[in-house]
Coordinates of C-alpha atoms in Angstrom, one line a residue:
Chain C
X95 CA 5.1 20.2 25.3
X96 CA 3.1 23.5 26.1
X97 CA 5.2 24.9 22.9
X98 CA 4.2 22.6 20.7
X99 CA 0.9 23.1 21.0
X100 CA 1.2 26.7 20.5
X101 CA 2.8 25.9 17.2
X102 CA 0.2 23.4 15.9
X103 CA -2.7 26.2 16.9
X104 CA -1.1 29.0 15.5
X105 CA -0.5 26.6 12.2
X106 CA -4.0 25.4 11.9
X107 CA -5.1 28.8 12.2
X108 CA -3.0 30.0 9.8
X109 CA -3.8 27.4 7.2
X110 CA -8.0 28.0 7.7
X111 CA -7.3 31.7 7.4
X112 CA -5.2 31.2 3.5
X113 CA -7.7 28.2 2.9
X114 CA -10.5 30.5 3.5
X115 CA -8.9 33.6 1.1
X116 CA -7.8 31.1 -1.4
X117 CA -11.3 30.1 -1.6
X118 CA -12.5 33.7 -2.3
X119 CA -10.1 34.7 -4.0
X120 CA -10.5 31.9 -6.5
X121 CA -13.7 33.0 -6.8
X122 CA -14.1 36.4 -6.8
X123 CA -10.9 37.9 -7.6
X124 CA -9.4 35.7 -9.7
X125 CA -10.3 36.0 -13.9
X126 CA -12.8 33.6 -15.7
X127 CA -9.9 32.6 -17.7
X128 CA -7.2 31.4 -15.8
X129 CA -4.7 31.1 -18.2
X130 CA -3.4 32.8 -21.4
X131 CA -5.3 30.6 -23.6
X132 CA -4.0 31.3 -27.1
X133 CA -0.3 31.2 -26.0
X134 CA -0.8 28.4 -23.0
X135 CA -2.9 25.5 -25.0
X136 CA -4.5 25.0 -27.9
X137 CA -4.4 25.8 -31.3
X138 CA -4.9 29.7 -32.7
X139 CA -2.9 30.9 -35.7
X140 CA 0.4 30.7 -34.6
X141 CA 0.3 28.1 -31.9
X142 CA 4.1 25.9 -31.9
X143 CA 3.6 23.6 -29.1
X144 CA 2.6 20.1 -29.1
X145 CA -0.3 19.5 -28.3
X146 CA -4.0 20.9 -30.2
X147 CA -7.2 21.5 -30.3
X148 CA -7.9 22.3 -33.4
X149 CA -10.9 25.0 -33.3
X150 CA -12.7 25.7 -36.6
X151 CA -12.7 24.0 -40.0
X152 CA -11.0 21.4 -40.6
X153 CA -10.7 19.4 -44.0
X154 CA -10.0 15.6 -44.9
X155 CA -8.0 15.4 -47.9
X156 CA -10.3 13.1 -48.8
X157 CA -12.4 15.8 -49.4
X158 CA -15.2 15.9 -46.7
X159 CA -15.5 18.9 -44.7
X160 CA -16.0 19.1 -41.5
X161 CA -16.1 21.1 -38.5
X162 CA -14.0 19.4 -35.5
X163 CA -16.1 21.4 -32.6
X164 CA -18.9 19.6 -34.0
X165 CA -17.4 16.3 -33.0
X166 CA -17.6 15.5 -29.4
X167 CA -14.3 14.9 -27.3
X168 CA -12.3 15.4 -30.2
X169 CA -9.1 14.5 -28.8
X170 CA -5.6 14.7 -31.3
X171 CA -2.8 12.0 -29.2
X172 CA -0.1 13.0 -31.7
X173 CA 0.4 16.3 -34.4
X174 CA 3.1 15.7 -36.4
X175 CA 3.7 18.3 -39.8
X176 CA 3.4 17.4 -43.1
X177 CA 4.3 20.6 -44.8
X178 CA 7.4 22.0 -43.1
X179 CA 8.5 19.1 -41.0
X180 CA 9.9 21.3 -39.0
X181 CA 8.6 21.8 -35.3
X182 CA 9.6 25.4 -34.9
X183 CA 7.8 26.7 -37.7
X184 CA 4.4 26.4 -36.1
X185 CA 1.1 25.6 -37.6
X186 CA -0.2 28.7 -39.7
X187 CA -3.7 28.8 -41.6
X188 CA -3.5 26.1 -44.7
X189 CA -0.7 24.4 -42.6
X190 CA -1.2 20.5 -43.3
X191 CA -1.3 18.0 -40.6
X192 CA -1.6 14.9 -39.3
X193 CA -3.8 14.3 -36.5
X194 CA -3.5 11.0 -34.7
X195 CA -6.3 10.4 -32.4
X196 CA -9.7 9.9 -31.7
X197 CA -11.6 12.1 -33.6
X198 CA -15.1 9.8 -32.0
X199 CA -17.7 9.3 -33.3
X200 CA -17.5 9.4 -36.8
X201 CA -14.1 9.1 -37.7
X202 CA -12.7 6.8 -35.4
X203 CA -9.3 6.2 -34.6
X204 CA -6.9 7.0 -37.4
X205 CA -4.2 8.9 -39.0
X206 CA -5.9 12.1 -41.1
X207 CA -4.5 14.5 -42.7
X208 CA -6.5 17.8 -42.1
X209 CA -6.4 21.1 -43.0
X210 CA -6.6 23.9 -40.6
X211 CA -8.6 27.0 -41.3
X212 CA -9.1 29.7 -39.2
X213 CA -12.7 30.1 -38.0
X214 CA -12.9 33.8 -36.8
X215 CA -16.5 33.0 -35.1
X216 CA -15.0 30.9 -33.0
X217 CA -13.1 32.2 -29.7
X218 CA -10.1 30.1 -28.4
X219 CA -10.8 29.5 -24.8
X220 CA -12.5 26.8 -22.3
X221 CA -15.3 24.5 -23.2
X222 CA -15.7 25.3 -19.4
X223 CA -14.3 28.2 -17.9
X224 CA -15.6 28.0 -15.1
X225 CA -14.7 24.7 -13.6
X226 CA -11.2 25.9 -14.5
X227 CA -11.1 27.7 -11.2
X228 CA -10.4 24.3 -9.8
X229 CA -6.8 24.8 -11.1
X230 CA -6.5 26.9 -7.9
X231 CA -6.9 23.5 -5.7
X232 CA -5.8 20.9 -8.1
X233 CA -2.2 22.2 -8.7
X234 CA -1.4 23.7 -5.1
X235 CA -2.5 19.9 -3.8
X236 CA -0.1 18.5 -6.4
X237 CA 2.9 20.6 -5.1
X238 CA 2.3 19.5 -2.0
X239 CA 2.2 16.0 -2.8
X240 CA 5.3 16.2 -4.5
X241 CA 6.7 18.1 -1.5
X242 CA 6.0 15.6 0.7
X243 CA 6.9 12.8 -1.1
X244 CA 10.7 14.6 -1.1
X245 CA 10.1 15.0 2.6
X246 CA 9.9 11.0 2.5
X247 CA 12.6 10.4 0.2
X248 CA 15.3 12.8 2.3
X249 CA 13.6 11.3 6.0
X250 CA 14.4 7.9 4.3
X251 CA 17.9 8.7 3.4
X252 CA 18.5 10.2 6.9
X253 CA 16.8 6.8 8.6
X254 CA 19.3 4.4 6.3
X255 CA 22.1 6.6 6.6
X256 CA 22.3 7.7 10.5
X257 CA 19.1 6.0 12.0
X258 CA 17.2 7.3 14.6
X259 CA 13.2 6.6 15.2
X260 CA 12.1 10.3 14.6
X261 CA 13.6 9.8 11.0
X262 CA 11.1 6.9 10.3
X263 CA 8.5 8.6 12.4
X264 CA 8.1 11.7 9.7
X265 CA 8.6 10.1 7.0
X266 CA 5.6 7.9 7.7
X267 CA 3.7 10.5 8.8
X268 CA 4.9 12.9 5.3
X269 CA 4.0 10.0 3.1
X270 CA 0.3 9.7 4.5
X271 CA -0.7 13.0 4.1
X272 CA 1.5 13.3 1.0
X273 CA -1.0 10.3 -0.4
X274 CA -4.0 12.3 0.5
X275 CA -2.9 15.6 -1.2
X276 CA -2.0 13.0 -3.9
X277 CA -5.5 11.9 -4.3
X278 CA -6.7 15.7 -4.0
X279 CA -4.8 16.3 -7.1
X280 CA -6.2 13.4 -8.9
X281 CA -9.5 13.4 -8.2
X282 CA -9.8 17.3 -9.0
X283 CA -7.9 16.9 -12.0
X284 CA -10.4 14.5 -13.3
X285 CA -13.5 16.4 -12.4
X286 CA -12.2 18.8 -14.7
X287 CA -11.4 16.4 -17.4
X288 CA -15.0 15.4 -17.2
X289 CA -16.0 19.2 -17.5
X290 CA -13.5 20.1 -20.1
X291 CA -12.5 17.2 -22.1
X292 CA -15.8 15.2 -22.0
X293 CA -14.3 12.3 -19.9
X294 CA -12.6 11.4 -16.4
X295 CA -9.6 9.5 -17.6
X296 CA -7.4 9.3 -20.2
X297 CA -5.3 6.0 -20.1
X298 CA -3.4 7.3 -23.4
X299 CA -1.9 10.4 -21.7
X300 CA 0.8 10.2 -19.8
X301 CA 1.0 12.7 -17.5
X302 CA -2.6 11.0 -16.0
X303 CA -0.4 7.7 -16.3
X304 CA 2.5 8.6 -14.3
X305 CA 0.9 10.3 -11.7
X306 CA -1.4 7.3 -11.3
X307 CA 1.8 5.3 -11.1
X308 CA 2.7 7.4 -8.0
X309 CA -0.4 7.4 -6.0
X310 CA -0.1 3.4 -6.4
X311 CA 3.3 3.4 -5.3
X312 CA 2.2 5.9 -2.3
X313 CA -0.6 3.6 -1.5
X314 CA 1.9 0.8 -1.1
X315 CA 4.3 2.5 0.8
X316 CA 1.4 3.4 3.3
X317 CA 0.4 -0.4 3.1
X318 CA 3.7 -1.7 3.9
X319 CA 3.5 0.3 7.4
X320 CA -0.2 -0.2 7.9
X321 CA -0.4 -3.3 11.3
X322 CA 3.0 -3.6 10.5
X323 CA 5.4 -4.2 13.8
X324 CA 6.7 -0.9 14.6
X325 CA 10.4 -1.8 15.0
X326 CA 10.9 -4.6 13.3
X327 CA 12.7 -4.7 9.6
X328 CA 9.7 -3.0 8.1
X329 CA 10.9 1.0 9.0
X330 CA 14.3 0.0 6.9
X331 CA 12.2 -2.0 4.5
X332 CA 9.5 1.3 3.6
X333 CA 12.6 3.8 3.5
X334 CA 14.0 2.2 1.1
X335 CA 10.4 1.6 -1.1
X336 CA 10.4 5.3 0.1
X337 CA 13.5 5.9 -1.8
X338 CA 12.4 4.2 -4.9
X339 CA 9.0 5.4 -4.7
X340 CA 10.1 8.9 -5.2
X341 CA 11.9 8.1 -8.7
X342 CA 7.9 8.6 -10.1
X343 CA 7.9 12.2 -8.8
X344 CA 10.2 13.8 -11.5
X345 CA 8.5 11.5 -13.7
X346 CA 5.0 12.5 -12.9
X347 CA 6.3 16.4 -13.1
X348 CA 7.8 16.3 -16.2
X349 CA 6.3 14.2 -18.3
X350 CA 3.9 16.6 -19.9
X351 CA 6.5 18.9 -21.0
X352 CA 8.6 15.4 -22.5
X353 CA 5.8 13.6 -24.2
X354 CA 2.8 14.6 -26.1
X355 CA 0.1 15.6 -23.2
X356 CA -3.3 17.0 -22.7
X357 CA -2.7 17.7 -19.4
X358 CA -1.9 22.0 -19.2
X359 CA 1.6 23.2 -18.4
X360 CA 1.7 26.4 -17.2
X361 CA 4.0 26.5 -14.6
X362 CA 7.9 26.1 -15.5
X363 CA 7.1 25.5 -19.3
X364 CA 7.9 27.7 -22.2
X365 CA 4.1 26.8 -23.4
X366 CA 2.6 30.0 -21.7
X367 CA 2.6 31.9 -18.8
X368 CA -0.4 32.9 -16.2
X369 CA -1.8 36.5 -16.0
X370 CA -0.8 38.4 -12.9
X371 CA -3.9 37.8 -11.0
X372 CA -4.4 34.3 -11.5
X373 CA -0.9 33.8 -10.2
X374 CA -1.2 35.2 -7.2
X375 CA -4.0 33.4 -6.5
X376 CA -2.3 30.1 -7.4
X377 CA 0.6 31.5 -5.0
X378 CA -1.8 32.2 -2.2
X379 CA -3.0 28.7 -2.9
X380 CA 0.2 26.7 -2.2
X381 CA 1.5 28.9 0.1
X382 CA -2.3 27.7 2.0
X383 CA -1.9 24.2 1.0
X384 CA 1.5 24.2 2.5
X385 CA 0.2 25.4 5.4
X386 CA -2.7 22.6 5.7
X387 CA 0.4 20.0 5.1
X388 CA 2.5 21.7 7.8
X389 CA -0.2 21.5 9.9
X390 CA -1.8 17.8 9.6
X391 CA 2.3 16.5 9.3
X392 CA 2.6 17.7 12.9
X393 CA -0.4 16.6 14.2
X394 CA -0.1 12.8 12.3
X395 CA 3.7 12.6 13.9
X396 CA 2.3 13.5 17.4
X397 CA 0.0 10.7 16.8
X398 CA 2.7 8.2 16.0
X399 CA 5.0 9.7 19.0
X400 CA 2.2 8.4 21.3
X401 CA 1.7 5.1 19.6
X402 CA 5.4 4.6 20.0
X403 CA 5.5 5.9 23.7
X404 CA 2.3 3.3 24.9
X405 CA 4.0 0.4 22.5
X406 CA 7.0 1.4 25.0
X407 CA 4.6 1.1 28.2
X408 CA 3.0 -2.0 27.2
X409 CA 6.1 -3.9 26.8
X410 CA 7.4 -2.4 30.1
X411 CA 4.3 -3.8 31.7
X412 CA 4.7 -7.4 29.8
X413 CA 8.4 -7.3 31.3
X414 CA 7.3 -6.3 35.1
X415 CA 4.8 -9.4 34.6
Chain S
X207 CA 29.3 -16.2 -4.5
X208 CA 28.1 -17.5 -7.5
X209 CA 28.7 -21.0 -6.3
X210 CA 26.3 -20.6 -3.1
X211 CA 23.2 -18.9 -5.3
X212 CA 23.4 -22.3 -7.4
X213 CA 23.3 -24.1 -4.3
X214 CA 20.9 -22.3 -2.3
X215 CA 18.9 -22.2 -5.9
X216 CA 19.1 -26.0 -5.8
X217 CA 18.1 -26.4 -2.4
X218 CA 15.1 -24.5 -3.3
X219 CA 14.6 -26.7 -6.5
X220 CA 15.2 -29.7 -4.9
X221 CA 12.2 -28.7 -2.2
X222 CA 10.0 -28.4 -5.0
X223 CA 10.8 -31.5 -6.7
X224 CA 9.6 -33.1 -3.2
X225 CA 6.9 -31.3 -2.5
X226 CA 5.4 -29.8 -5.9
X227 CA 3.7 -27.0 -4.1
X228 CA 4.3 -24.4 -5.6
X229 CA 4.4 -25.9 -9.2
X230 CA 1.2 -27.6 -9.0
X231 CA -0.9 -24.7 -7.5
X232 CA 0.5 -22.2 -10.1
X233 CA 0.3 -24.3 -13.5
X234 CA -3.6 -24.5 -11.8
X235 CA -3.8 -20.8 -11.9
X236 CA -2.6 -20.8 -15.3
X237 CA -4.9 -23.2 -16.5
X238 CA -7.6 -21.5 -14.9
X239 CA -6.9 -17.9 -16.2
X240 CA -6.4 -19.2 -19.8
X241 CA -10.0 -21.4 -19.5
X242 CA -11.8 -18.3 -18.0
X243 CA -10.5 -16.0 -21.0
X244 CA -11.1 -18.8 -23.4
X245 CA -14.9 -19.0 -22.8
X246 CA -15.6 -15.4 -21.7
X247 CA -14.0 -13.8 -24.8
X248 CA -15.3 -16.6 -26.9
X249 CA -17.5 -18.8 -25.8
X250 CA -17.6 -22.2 -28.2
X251 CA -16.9 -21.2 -31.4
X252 CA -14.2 -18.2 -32.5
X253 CA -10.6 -19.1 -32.6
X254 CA -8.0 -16.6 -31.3
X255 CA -6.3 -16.8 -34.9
X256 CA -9.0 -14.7 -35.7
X257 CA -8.4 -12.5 -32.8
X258 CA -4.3 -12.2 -33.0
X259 CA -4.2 -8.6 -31.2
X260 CA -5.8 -10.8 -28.0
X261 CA -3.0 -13.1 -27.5
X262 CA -0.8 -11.0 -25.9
X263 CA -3.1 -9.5 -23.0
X264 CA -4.1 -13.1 -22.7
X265 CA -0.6 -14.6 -21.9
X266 CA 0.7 -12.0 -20.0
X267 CA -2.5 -11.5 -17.6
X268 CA -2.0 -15.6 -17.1
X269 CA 1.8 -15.4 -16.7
X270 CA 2.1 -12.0 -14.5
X271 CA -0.8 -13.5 -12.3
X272 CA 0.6 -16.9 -11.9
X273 CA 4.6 -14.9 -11.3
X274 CA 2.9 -13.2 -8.4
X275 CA 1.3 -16.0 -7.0
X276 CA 4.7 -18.2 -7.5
X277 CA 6.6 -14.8 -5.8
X278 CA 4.2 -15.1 -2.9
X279 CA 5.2 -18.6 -2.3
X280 CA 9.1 -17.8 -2.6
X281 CA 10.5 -17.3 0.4
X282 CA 6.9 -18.7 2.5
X283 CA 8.6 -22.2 3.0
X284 CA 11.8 -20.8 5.3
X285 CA 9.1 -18.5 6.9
X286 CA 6.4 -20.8 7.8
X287 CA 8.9 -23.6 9.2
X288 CA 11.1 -20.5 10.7
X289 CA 14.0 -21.5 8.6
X290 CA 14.9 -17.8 7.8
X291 CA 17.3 -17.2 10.5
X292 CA 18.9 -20.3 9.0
X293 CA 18.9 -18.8 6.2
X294 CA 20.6 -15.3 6.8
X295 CA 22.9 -17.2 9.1
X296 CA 24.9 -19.2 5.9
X297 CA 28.0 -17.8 5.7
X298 CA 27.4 -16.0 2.4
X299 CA 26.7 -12.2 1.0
X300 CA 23.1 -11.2 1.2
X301 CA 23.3 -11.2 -2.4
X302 CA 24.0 -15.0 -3.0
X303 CA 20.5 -15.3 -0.9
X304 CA 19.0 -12.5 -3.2
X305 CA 20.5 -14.3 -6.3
X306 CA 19.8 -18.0 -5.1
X307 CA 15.9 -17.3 -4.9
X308 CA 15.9 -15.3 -8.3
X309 CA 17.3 -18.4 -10.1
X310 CA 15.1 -20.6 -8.5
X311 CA 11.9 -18.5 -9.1
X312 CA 13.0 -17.7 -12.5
X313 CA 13.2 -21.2 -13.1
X314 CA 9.6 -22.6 -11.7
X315 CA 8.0 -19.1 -13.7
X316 CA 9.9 -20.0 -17.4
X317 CA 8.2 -23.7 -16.8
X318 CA 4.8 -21.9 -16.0
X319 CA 5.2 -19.9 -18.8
X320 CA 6.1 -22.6 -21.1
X321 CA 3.2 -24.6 -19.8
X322 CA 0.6 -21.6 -20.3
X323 CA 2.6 -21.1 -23.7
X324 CA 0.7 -24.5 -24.2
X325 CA -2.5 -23.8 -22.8
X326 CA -3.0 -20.6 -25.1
X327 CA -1.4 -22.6 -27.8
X328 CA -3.7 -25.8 -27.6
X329 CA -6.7 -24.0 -26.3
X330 CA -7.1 -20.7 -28.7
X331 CA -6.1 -22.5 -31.6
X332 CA -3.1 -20.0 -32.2
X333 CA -0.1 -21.1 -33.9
X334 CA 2.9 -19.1 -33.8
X335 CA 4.6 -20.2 -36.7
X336 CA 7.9 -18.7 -37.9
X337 CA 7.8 -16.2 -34.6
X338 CA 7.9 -18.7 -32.1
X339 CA 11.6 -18.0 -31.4
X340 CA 11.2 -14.4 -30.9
X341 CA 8.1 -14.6 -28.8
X342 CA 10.1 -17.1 -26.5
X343 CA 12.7 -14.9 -26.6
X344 CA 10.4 -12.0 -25.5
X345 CA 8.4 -14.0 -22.5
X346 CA 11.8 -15.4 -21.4
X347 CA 13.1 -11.7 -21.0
X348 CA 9.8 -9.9 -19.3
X349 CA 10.2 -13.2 -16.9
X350 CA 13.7 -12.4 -16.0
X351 CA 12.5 -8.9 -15.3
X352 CA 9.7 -9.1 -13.3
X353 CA 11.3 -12.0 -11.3
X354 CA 14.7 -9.6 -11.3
X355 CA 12.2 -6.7 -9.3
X356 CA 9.5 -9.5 -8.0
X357 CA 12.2 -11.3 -5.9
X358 CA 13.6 -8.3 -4.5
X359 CA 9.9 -6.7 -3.5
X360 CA 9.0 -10.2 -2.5
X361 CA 12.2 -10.3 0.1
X362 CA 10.8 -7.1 1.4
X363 CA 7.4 -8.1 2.6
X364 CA 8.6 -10.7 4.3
X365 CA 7.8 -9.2 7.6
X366 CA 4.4 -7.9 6.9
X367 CA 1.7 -9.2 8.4
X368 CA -0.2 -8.8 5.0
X369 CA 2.9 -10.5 3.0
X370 CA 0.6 -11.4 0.3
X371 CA -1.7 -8.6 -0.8
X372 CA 1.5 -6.6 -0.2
X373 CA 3.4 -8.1 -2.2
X374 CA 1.3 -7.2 -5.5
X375 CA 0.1 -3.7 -4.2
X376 CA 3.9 -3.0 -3.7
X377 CA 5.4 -4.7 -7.0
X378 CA 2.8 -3.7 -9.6
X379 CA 3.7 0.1 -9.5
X380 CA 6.9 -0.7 -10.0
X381 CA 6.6 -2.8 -12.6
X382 CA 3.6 -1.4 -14.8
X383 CA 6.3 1.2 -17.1
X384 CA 9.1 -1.1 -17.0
X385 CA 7.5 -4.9 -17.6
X386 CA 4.3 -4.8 -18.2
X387 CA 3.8 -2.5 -21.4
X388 CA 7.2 -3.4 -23.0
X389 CA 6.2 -7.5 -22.7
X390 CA 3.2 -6.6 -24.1
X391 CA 3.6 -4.3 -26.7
X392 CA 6.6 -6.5 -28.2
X393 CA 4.5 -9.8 -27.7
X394 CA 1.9 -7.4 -29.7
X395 CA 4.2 -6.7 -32.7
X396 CA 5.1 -10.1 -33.1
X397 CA 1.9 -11.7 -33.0
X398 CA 0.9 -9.2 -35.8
X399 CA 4.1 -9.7 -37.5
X400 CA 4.6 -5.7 -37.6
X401 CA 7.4 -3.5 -35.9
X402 CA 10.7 -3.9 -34.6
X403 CA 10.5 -5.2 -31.1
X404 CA 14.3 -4.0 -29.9
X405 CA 13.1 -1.0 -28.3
X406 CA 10.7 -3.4 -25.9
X407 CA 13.8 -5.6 -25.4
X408 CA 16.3 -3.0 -24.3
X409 CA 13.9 -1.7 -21.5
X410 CA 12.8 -5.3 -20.7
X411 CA 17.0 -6.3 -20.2
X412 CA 17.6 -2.6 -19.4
X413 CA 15.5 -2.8 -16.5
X414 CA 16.4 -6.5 -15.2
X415 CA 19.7 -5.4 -15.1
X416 CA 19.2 -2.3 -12.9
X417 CA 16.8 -4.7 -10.6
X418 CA 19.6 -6.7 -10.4
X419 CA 22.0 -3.4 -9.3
X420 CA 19.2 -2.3 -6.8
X421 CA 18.9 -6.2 -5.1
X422 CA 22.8 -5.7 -5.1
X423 CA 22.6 -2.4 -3.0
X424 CA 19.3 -2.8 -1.3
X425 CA 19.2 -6.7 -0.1
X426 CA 21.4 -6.3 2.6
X427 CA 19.5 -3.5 4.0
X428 CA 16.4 -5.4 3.9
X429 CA 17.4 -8.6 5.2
X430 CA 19.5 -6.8 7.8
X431 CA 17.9 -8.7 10.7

């Protein structure tokens, strides 16, 4: 008993120190600009990815010029090539496109066909460098989330395959915190789609979509056991919702680098790569976030180990009566 | 195996036809849903023929609401009267249980949805025309699916003390991907008369079929006790 206390103080203490340097070092330490920019997201000259934003002049074959930084929340859902129909070619000055998207508010939502040129007055970059540094937070909590949620699937697994209480017991308390480092992860990413994009939510992209998709399921997992009888068919029940639940994870992970996405990939992606100092940091990050999961997930199954052990108590008293 | 579904199926029919709970609260719902969009979209005058692109949000709000609440209600009759030990104790697979209640709730939902097929019908002025076979064709197969996964979610909530909110909070993330958008977007394209809907049908059958795989694996487990 004494032991495990030791362990869950020397945990929490280790997760406020890397919380605390991850903090810092996020500020201080780690560049303005996160990520390599001109090879990571948007548009420069050579740019061969999927998704854009176009920076400079841009011309409607219909004649009118116009500049697309002067629109606000210019957002382009789908870039497919006109010229070269080829993907691997990449988009080069005079390259002709077709932008799908909403190009609000004077064009409104339609299929153009633009024309790139190259505006050397205008630095590829962040509209807001700054609230970038949220990256730091946003993407350890998502790992997390995603590791918990495969803590859940294989506690699950375990609980259908061989039984046993302290199966059910952390894959309860996994899928709790998972859900809160879930919402972290949401609600950071969409304070900085309302500094850099110009909005919270996007319901077109899917990336947003699928993780949605999975804090709902998580919600509903954590529902399920919420009053429910403790040993009853609901443990077997949530596994196996556990099981199912997890399908959304690979979904949520991947589907930025599958479909057309706004949503930055930068880590296992060919799209770009971090600079050395920004990847540390993100490393000191997860490795802090970890701890901060390692930590609650013990306390939160101490919890339900005492829940359990007065449930057993009580019903030894009911019986005595 | 087949035999006792159909029979536990009729048993579950043949309750309704006595009672017309379920049927009667449900068609309400439906009716209610399709009066509320009919005069807070459009008031007294405009027709939904001039409004095509609204039909399908409109009939699959009404029929995915009114599936829930007919879900809700699908295994609450053995549970109230404490008939469900009587039920797991037939001497049949898990899966003839499983497979009884789907054909029984996909029977009460394809009269719902015919009925609301109605409502929108008589009520927004909308006349389907030469697509009426498709769009049947459509609704009948985003029912099968969402009953498919809706029983199946349904039998797992049995033993929650919040059985009913559960039951959506659990089901709709599960079925937002794989029912939801396809059923609409094909009942979209053929309202508009634009687009090939097979793409919506293959996920729509697609994923009945695997909810009718998982039920296969899963039901037992569930209904273990």
């Amino acid at each position: 008993m004494e032991k495990r206390k030791l362990i869950d103080f020397v945990l929490a203490l280790l997760a406020v120190i890397f919380v605390i340097v991850t903090v810092l070092a996020a500020l201080y330490y780690a560049p303005l600009e996160p990520l390599d920019v001109s090879t990571v997201l948007y548009h420069q000259d050579d740019y061969t990815g999927d998704d854009i934003r176009v920076k400079g002049v841009v011309q409607d074959l219909s004649g009118t010029e116009f500049a697309l930084e002067d629109i606000t929340s210019a957002v382009f859902i789908d870039v497919s090539y006109a010229d070269s129909g080829d993907l691997d070619a990449g988009i080069v000055n005079g390259t002709t496109v077709y932008v799908l998207g909403r190009l609000e508010p004077d064009v409104g939502i339609a299929a153009r066909e633009v024309e790139i040129a190259d505006d050397p007055d205008e630095p590829a970059g962040w509209r807001s460098p700054y609230s970038a540094k949220i990256f730091y937070f946003h993407v350890p909590a998502a790992w997390t989330s995603f590791l918990a949620f495969g803590v859940v699937l294989v506690c699950s697994a375990a609980y259908l395959w061989k039984g046993g209480q302290k199966w059910d017991t952390w894959a309860l308390s996994s899928a709790e915190v998972g859900l809160v480092f879930c919402s972290v992860a949401v609600i950071s990413g969409a304070l900085w789609a309302k500094a850099e994009w110009g909005y919270y939510w996007d319901w077109n992209d899917t990336k947003l979509f699928s993780t949605f998709v999975l804090w709902l399921i998580f919600i509903a997992y954590v529902a399920i056991r919420a009053g429910a009888v403790r040993h009853e068919s609901i443990p077997r029940v949530a596994a196996i919702f556990g099981i199912l639940g997890f399908a959304a994870v690979p979904i949520s992970f991947l589907s930025s680098r599958i479909w057309t996405s706004l949503h930055p990939n930068v880590v296992a992606t060919s799209q770009g790569h971090l600079s050395a100092e920004a990847g540390a940091v993100l490393m000191l990050g997860v490795v802090a976030f970890t701890l901060v999961y390692a930590t609650l997930f013990s306390r939160r199954t101490a919890i339900e180990r005492s829940v359990i052990e007065i449930e057993g108590i009580k019903e030894q008293l009911e019986d005595a009566e | 195996m087949t035999l006792d579904a159909l029979r536990i199926a009729q048993k579950d029919i043949s309750i309704e036809l006595r009672t017309r709970e379920r049927m009667t609260s449900t068609i309400l719902l439906s009716l209610v849903i399709i009066l509320s969009f009919r005069f807070a979209l459009f008031g007294f005058d405009m027709e939904l023929s001039e409004n095509p692109h609204l039909v399908a949000p409109i009939l699959w709000t009404t029929i995915f609401f009114a599936g829930i609440m007919g879900l809700e209600s699908s295994f609450s009759y053995e549970k109230e009267n404490k008939y469900l030990d009587g039920l797991l104790l037939l001497p049949t697979s898990r899966y003839s249980i499983y497979l009884g209640k789907m054909l029984a709730n996909l029977l009460f939902l394809i009269v719902v949805d015919l009925v609301t097929l109605v409502f929108v019908v008589a009520f927004f002025a909308y006349e389907p025309g030469g697509a009426f076979v498709t769009l049947l064709g459509v609704i009948l197969l985003g029912t099968f699916s969402f009953v498919a996964m809706g029983t199946l979610v349904s039998g797992m909530t049995i033993a929650a003390k919040t059985r009913q909110s559960l039951l959506q909070i659990a089901l709709i993330p599960l079925i937002v991907f794989t029912v939801v958008i396809p059923a609409v977007a094909a009942t979209s394209k053929i309202v508009s008369g634009s687009g090939d809907v097979m793409p919506e049908l293959n996920i729509l059958v697609g994923f009945g079929i695997l909810s009718l795989l998982l039920a296969y694996l899963l039901f037992g487990h569930i209904m273990e006790d």
